[in-house]
Coordinates of C-alpha atoms in Angstrom, one line a residue:
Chain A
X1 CA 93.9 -229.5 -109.4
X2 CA 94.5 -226.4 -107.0
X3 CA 96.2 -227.3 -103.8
X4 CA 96.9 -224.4 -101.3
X5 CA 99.0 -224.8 -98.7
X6 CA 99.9 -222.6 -96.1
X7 CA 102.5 -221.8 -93.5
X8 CA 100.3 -219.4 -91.1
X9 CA 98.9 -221.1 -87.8
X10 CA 97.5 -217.7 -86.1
X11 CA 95.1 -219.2 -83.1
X12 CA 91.6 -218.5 -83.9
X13 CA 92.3 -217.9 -87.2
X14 CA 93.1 -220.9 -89.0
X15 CA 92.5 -223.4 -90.0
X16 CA 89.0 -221.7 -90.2
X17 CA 88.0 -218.6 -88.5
X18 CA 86.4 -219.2 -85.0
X19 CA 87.1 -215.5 -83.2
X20 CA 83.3 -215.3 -82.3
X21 CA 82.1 -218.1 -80.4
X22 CA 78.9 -218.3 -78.0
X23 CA 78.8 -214.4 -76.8
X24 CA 78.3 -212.7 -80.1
X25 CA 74.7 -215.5 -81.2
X26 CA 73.7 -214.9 -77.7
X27 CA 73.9 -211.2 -78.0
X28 CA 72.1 -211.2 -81.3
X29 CA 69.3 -213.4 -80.1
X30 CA 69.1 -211.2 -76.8
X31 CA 69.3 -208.5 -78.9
X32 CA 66.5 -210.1 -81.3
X33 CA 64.4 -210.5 -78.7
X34 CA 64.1 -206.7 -77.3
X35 CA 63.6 -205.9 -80.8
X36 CA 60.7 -207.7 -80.9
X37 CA 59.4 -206.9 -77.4
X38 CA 59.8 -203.3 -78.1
X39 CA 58.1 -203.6 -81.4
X40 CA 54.8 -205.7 -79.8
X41 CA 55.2 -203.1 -76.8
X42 CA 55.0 -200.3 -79.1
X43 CA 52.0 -201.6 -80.9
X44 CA 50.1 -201.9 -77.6
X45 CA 51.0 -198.2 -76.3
X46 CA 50.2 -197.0 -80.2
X47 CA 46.6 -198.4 -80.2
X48 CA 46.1 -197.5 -76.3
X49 CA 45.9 -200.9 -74.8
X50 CA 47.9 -199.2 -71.8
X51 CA 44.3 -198.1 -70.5
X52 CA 44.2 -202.1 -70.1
X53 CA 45.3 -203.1 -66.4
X54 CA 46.6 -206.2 -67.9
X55 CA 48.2 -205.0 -70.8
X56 CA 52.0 -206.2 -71.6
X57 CA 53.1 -203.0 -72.6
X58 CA 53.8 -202.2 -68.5
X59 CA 56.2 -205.0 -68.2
X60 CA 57.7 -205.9 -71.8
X61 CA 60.4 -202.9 -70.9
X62 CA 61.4 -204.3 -67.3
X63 CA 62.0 -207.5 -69.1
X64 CA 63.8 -205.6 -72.4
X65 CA 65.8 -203.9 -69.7
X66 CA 67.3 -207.0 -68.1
X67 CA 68.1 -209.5 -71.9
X68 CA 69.2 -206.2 -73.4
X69 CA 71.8 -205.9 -70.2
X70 CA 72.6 -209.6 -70.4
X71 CA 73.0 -209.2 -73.9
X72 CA 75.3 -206.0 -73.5
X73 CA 77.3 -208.1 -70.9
X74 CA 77.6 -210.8 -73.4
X75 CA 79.0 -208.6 -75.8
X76 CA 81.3 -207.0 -73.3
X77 CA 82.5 -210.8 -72.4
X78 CA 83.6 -211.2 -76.2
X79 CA 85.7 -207.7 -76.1
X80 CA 89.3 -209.2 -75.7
X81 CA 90.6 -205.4 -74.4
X82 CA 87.6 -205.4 -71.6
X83 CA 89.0 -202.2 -69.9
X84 CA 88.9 -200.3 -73.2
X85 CA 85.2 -200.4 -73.6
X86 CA 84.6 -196.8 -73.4
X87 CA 86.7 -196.0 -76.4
X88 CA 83.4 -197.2 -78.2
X89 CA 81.6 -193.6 -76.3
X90 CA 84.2 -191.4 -77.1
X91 CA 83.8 -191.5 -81.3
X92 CA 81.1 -192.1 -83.8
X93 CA 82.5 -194.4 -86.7
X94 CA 79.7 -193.6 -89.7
X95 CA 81.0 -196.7 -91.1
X96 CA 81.2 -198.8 -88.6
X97 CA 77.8 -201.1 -87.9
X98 CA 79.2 -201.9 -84.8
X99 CA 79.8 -197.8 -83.9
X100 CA 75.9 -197.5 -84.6
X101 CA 74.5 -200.2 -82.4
X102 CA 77.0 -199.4 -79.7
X103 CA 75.0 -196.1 -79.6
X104 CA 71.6 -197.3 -80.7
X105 CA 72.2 -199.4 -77.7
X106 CA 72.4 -196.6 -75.5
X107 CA 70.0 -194.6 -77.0
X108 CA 67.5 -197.6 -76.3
X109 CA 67.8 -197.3 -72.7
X110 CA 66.0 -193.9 -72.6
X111 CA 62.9 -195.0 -74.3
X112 CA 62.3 -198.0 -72.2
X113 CA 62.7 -196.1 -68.9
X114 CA 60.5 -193.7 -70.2
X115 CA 58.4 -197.3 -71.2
X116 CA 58.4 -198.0 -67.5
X117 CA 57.7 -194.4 -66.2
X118 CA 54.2 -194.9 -67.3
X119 CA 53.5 -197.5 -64.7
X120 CA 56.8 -196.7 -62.5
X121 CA 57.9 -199.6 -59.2
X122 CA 57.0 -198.5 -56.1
X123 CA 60.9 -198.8 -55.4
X124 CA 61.8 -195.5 -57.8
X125 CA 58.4 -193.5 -56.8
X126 CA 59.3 -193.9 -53.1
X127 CA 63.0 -192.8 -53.1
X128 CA 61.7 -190.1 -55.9
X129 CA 58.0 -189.3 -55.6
X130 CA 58.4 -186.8 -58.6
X131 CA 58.2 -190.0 -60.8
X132 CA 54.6 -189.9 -59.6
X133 CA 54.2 -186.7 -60.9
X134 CA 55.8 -187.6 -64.4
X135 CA 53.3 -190.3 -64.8
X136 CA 50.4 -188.5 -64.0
X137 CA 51.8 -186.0 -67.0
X138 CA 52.6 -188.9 -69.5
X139 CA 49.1 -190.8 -68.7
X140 CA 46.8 -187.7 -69.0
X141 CA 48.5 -186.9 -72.9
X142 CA 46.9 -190.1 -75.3
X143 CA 49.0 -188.4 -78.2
X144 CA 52.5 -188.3 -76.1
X145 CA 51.9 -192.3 -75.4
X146 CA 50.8 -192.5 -79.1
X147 CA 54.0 -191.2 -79.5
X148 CA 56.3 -193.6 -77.0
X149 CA 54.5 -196.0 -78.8
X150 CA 56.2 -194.9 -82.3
X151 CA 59.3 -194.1 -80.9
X152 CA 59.8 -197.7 -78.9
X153 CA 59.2 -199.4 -82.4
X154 CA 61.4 -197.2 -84.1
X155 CA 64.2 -198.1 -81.5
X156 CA 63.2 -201.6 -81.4
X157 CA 63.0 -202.3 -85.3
X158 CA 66.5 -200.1 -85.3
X159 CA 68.1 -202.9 -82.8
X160 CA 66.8 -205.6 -84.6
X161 CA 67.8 -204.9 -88.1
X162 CA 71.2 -203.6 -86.3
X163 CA 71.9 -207.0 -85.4
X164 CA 71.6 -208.4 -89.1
X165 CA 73.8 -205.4 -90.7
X166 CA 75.8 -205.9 -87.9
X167 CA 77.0 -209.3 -90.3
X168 CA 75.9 -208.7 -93.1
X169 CA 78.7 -205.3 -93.4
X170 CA 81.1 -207.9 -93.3
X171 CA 81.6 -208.9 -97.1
X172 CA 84.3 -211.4 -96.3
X173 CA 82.6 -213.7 -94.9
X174 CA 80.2 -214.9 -98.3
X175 CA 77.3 -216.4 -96.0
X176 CA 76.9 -212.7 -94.0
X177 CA 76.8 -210.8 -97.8
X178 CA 73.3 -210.9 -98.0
X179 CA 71.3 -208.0 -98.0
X180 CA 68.1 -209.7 -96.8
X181 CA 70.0 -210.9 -93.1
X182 CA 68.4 -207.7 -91.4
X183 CA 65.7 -209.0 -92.3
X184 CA 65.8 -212.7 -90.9
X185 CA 66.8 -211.3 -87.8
X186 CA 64.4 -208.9 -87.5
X187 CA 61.5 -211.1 -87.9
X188 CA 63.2 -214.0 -86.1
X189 CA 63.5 -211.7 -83.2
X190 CA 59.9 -210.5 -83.8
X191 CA 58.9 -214.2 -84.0
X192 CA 60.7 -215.1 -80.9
X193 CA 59.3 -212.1 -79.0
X194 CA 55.6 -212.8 -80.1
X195 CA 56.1 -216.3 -78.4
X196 CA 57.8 -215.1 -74.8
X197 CA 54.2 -212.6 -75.0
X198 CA 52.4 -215.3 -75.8
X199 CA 53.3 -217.3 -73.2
X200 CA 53.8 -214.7 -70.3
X201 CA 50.5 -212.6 -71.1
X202 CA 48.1 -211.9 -68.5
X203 CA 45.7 -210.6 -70.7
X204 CA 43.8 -213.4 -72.9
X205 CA 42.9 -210.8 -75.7
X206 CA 47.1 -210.5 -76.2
X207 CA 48.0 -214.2 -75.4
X208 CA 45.6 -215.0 -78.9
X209 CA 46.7 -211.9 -80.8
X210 CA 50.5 -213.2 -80.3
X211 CA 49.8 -216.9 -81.1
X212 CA 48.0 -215.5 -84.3
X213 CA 50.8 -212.6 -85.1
X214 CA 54.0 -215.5 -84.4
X215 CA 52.1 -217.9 -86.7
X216 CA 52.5 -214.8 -89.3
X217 CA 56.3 -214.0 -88.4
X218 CA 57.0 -217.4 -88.3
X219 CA 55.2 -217.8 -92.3
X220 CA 57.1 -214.7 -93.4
X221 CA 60.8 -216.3 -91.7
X222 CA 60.4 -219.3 -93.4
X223 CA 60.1 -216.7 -96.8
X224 CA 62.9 -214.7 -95.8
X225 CA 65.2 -217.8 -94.6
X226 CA 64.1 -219.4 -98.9
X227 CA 65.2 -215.6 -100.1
X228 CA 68.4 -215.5 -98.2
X229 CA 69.3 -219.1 -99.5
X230 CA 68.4 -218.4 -102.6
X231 CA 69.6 -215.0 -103.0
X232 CA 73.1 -216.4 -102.1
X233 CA 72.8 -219.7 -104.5
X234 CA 72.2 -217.0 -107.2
X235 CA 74.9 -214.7 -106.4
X236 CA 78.7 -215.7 -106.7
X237 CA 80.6 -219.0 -106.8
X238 CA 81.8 -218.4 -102.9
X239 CA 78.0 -217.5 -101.5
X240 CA 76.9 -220.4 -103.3
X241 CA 79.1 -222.1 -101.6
X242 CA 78.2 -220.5 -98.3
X243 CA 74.9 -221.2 -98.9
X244 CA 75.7 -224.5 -99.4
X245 CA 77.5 -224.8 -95.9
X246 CA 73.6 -225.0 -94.5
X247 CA 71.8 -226.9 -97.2
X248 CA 74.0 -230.0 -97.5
X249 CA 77.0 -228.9 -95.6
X250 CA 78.9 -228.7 -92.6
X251 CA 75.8 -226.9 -90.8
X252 CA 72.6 -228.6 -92.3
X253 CA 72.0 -231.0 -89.9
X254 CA 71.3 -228.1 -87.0
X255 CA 70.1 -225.6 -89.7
X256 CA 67.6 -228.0 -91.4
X257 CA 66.6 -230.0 -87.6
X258 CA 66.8 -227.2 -85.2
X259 CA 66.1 -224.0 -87.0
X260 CA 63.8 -225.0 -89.7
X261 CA 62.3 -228.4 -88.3
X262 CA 62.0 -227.6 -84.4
X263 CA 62.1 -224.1 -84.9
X264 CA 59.6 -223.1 -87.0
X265 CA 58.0 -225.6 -89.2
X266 CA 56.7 -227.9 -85.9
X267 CA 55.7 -225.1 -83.6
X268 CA 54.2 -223.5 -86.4
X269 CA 51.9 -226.3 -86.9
X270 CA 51.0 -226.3 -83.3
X271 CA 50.1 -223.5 -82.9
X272 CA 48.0 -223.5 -86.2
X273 CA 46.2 -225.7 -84.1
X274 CA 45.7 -224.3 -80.9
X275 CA 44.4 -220.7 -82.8
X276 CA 42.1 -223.3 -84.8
X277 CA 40.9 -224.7 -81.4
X278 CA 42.1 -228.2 -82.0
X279 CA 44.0 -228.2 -79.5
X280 CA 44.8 -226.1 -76.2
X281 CA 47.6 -223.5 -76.0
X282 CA 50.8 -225.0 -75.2
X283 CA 53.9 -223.3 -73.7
X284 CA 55.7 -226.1 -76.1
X285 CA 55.8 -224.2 -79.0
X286 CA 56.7 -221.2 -78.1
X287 CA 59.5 -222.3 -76.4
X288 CA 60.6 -224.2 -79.6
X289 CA 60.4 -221.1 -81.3
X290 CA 62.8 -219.2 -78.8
X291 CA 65.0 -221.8 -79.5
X292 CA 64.8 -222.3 -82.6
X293 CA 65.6 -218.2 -83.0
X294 CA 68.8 -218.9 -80.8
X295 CA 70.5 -221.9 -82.9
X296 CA 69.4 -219.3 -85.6
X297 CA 72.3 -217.3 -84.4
X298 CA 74.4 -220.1 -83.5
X299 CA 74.4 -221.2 -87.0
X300 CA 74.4 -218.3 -89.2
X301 CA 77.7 -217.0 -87.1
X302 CA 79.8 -220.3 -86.8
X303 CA 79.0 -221.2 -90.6
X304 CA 78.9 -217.1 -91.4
X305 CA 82.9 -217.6 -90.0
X306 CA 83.2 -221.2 -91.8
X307 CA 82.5 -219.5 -95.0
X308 CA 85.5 -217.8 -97.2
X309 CA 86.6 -216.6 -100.4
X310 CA 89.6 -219.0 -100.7
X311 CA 86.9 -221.8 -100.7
X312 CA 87.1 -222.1 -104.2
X313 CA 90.6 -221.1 -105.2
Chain B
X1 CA 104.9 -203.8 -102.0
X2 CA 106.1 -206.4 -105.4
X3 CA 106.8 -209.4 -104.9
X4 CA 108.3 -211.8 -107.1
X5 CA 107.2 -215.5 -107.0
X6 CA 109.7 -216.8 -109.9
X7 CA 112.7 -216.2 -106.9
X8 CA 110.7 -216.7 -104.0
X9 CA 111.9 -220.2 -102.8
X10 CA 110.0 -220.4 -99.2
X11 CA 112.7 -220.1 -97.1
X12 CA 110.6 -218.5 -94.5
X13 CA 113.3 -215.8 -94.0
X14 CA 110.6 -213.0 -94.5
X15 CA 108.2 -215.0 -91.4
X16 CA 111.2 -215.4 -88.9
X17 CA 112.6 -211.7 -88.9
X18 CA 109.3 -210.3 -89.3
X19 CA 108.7 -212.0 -86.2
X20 CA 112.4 -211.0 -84.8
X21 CA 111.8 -207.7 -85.8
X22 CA 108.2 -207.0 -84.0
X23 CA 108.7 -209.3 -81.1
X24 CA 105.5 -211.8 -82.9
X25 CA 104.4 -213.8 -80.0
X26 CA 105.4 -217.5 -79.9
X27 CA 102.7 -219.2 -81.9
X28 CA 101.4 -216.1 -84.0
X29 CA 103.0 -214.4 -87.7
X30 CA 101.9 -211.2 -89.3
X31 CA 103.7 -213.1 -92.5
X32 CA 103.5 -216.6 -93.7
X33 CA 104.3 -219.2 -96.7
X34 CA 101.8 -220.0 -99.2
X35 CA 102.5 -222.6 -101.6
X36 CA 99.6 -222.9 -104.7
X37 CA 99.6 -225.9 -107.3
X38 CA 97.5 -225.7 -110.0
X39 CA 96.6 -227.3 -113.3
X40 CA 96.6 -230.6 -114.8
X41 CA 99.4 -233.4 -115.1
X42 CA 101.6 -233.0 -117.0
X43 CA 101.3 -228.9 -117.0
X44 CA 101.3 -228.3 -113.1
X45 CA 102.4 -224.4 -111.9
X46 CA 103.2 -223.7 -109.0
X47 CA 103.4 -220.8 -106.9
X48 CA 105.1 -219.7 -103.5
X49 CA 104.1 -216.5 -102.6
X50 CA 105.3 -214.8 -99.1
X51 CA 101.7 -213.4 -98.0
X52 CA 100.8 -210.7 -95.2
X53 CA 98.7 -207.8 -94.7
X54 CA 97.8 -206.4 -98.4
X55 CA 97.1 -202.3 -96.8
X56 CA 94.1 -202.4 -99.2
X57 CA 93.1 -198.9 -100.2
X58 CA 89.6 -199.4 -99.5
X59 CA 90.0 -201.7 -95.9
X60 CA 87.3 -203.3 -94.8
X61 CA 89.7 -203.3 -91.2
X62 CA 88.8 -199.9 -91.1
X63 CA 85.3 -199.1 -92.5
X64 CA 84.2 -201.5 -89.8
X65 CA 86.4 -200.6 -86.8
X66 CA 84.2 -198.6 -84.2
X67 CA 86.5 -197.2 -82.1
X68 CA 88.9 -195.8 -85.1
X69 CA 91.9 -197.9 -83.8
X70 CA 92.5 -199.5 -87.6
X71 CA 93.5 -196.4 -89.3
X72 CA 95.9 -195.4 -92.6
X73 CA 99.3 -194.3 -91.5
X74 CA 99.3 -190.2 -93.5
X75 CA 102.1 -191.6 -95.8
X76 CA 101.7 -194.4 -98.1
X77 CA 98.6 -195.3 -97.0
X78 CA 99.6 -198.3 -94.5
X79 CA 97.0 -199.9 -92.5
X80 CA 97.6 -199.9 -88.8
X81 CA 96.1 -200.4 -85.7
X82 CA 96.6 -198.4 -82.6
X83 CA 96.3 -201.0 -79.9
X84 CA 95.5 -198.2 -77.4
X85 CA 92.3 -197.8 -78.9
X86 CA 91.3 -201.3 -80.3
X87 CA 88.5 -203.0 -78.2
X88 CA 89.2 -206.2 -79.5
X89 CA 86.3 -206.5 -80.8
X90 CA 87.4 -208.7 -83.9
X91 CA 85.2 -207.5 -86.1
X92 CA 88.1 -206.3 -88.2
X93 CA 89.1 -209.6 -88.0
X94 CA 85.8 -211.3 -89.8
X95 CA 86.0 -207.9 -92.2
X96 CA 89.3 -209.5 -93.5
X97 CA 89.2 -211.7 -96.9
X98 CA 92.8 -212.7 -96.4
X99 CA 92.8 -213.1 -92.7
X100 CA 95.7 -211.3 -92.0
X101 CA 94.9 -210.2 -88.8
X102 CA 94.8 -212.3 -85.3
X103 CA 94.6 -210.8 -81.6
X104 CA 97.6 -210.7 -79.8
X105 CA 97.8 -212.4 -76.2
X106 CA 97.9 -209.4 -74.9
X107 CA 94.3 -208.3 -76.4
X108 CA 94.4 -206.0 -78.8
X109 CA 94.2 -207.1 -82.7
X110 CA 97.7 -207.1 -84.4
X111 CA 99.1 -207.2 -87.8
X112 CA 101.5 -206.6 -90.6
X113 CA 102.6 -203.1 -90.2
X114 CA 105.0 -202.7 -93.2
X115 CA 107.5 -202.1 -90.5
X116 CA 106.2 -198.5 -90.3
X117 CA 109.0 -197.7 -87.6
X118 CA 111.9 -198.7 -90.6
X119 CA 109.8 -197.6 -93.0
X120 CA 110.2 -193.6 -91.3
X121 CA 113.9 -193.6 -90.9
X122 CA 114.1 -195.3 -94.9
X123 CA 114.7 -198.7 -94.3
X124 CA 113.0 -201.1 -95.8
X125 CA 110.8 -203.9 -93.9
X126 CA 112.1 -206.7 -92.1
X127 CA 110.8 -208.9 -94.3
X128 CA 112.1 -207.3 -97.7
X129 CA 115.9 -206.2 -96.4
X130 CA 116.6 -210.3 -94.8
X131 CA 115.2 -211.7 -98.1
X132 CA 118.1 -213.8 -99.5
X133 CA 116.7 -214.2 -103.1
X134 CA 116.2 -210.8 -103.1
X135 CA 113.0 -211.5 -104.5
X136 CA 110.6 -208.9 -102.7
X137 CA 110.4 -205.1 -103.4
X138 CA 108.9 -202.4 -101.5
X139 CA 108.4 -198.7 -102.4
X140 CA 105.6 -196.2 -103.5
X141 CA 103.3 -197.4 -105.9
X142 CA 102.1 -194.2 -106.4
X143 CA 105.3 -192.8 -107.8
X144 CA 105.4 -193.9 -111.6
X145 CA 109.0 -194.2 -111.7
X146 CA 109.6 -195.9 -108.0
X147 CA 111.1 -199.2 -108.5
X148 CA 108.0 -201.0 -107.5
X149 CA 105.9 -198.8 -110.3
X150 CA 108.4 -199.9 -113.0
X151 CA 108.5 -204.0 -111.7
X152 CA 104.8 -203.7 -112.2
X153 CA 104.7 -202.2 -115.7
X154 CA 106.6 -203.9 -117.1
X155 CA 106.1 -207.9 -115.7
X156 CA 103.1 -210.0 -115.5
X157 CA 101.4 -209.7 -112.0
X158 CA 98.4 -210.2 -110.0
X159 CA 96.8 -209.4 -106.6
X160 CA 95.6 -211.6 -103.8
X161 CA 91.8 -212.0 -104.5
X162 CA 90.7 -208.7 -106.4
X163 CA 87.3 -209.8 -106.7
X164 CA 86.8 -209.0 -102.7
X165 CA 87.0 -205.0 -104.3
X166 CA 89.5 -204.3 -101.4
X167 CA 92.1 -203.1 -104.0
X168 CA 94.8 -204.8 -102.4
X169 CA 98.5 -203.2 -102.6
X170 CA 100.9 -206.3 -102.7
X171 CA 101.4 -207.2 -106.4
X172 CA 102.9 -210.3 -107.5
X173 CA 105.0 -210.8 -110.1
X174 CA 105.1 -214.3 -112.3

């Protein structure tokens, strides 16, 4: 026997943690998301598809701009001292995950204006024609967009891994002690990014290419969600435990139905088929795989805050 | 701090002028009860420990915080939070293991502070000076002949989860 009981009653606190609720998954989906756009829209500018009229790569950063916006707004929502925001600008905490993506976060808004200065709205060049002239300069140099192109995945890959460590530098919480959450979230975001393309593509040659690549992501998340699981049920009594919270716990139902079932495996499947020409291209799947990648969130932060080292004590 | 659990009796003495002495909001305590029974009929222990804020050395509060508002206090080492600067982001608040830390109606993240404001004119905490068992001790740990030092070499004693690597500073005694 080991009975604990405790006279503390902080709000939010106990009897299980609940402090994050629905701003903090939707942040690190949105956040997913622009990772992954920025990543695909990289690619494209990297292996010169902007000469393509149609090519994604001029509208992927409008649409990065607005989620990563939402997403900031989101996050801002959470803040429970709103007004003191900018205390977040006016120091760099080297150990702080949170201090890095505040300022990878700003540092992300350069490089997709620069993303959208290569085909500019008609809005910015007529209140400032020089914009004009900064296009003509970016479009005529193939090694400068080469370049954008490296630099927006670098920035995207940093957001999208930022939003795993963002947990994962939280060792008291077992579930978020994994050292492989980076990477779920990463190629969840890249998963869920491939889809939106796929579906919003003008260009047929990219609406294929992103079926094809989000079949890959979504074969490599289901590798990286069996790593994380087991990586935990190997580890100590508590992350088994955590890992538990998902398999047969609390948590399975959505984590096993909406993340693995309607997420991945079932979309997958589809759109195995529709690359295989079995059947036509539906907007289904993809949209099962955006949602999929937001319950992702859902789940790995409300049983992530379930999870604790007085479990087993 | 020492602490020990063979006087403690749960009166809740430590919780109510903790929360007299910090003006606690209604609802909310930087300190608490916490009762453990263990073992097997007919060899049952228990323990009842007063709990709080351990002011690990190595706080996870703090290596998170991105605005710098969890900070140590230059003597002794005490984790604080400077509410002027704390976002309330909470993040501190997942970092914690013993979930000593809650945010305070009024939006910034609050906590045990050792009752830093006695502690600078040489008083002792709320907490410690109201305890009628006299059963909780509070000095410098790193002093080898402090009171606390000498409690803790020569009586049994343990930490609130040292496995978490926080290297918690509340010992106590059994």
């Amino acid at each position: 026997m080991n009975e604990i009981t405790t006279t503390r009653h902080n709000p939010f606190i106990d009897p299980t943690l609940q402090v994050w609720n629905w701003e903090i998954p939707v942040y690190l989906f949105l956040g997913g998301m622009v990772a992954g756009m920025m990543i695909i829209s990289g690619y494209f500018l990297f292996k010169g598809r902007h000469k393509e009229e149609n090519c994604s790569c001029y509208y992927l950063p409008y649409i990065s701009f607005v989620l990563l916006s939402v997403g900031m707004l989101a996050l801002f929502l959470d803040l429970e001292h709103k007004l003191y925001v900018w205390r977040l600008y006016t120091t760099f905490q080297i150990t702080s995950a949170m201090s890095w993506g505040s300022w990878i976060l700003v540092l992300v808004y350069p490089i997709l204006f620069v993303n959208i200065l290569l085909r500019p709205p008609k809005m910015l060049t007529d209140k400032f024609p020089i914009v004009i002239e900064w296009q003509k300069v970016l479009l005529e140099k193939t090694s400068w967009i080469k370049n954008i192109g490296v630099l927006t995945m670098f920035f995207g890959a940093g957001i999208g891994l930022y939003t795993g460590v963002l947990l994962s530098s939280l060792g008291a919480r077992p579930l978020w002690s994994s050292s492989i959450l980076w990477m779920l979230f990463l190629i969840s975001g890249l998963s869920g990014a491939a889809a939106f393309v796929h579906v919003i593509a003008k260009d047929a040659y990219e609406r294929v290419l992103l079926a094809k690549a989000d079949n890959a992501f979504l074969i490599i998340e289901l590798f990286v969600i069996a790593l994380f699981i087991i990586g935990l049920k190997t580890a100590t009594e508590v992350q088994a435990s955590a890992a538990d919270l998902l398999l047969v716990g609390k948590f399975a139902s959505s984590f096993w139905v909406f993340v693995i079932g309607l997420g991945i495996i079932i979309p997958l499947f589809i759109q195995l088929l529709a690359v295989n020409h079995k059947i036509n291209h539906t907007p289904l799947a993809p949209l099962m795989v955006i949602i999929g990648g937001l319950i992702l969130r859902f789940v790995i932060v409300s049983a992530g805050q379930y999870s604790h080292w007085f479990a087993l004590n | 701090m020492v602490i020990d659990t063979t006087k403690c009796v749960g009166c809740q003495d430590c919780v109510i002028a903790c929360q007299a002495e910090n003006n606690v909001p209604q609802g909310f305590c930087r300190d608490w009860i916490t009762t453990e029974a263990k073992g097997k009929f007919p060899t049952i222990e228990m323990e009842i420990r007063s709990e709080r804020c351990n002011h690990c050395t190595d706080a996870p509060c703090i290596s998170c915080c991105p605005t710098g508002a969890s900070h140590y206090h230059d003597v002794g080492g005490v984790v604080l939070v400077n509410h002027d600067e704390c976002i309330g982001c909470k993040a501190c608040i997942a970092s914690c293991p013993y979930d000593a830390r809650y945010v305070h109606p009024e939006g910034y993240v609050d906590k045990c502070t050792f009752c830093i404001h006695r502690v600078e004119k040489g008083q002792d905490p709320a907490c410690v000076s109201v305890c009628p068992t006299h059963c909780m001790h509070f000095g410098d740990l790193d002093d080898p002949n402090s009171k606390v030092s000498k409690l803790l070499q020569s009586r049994r004693n343990h930490s609130l989860l040292p496995e978490a690597g926080t290297k918690p500073n509340i010992f106590y005694l059994t």
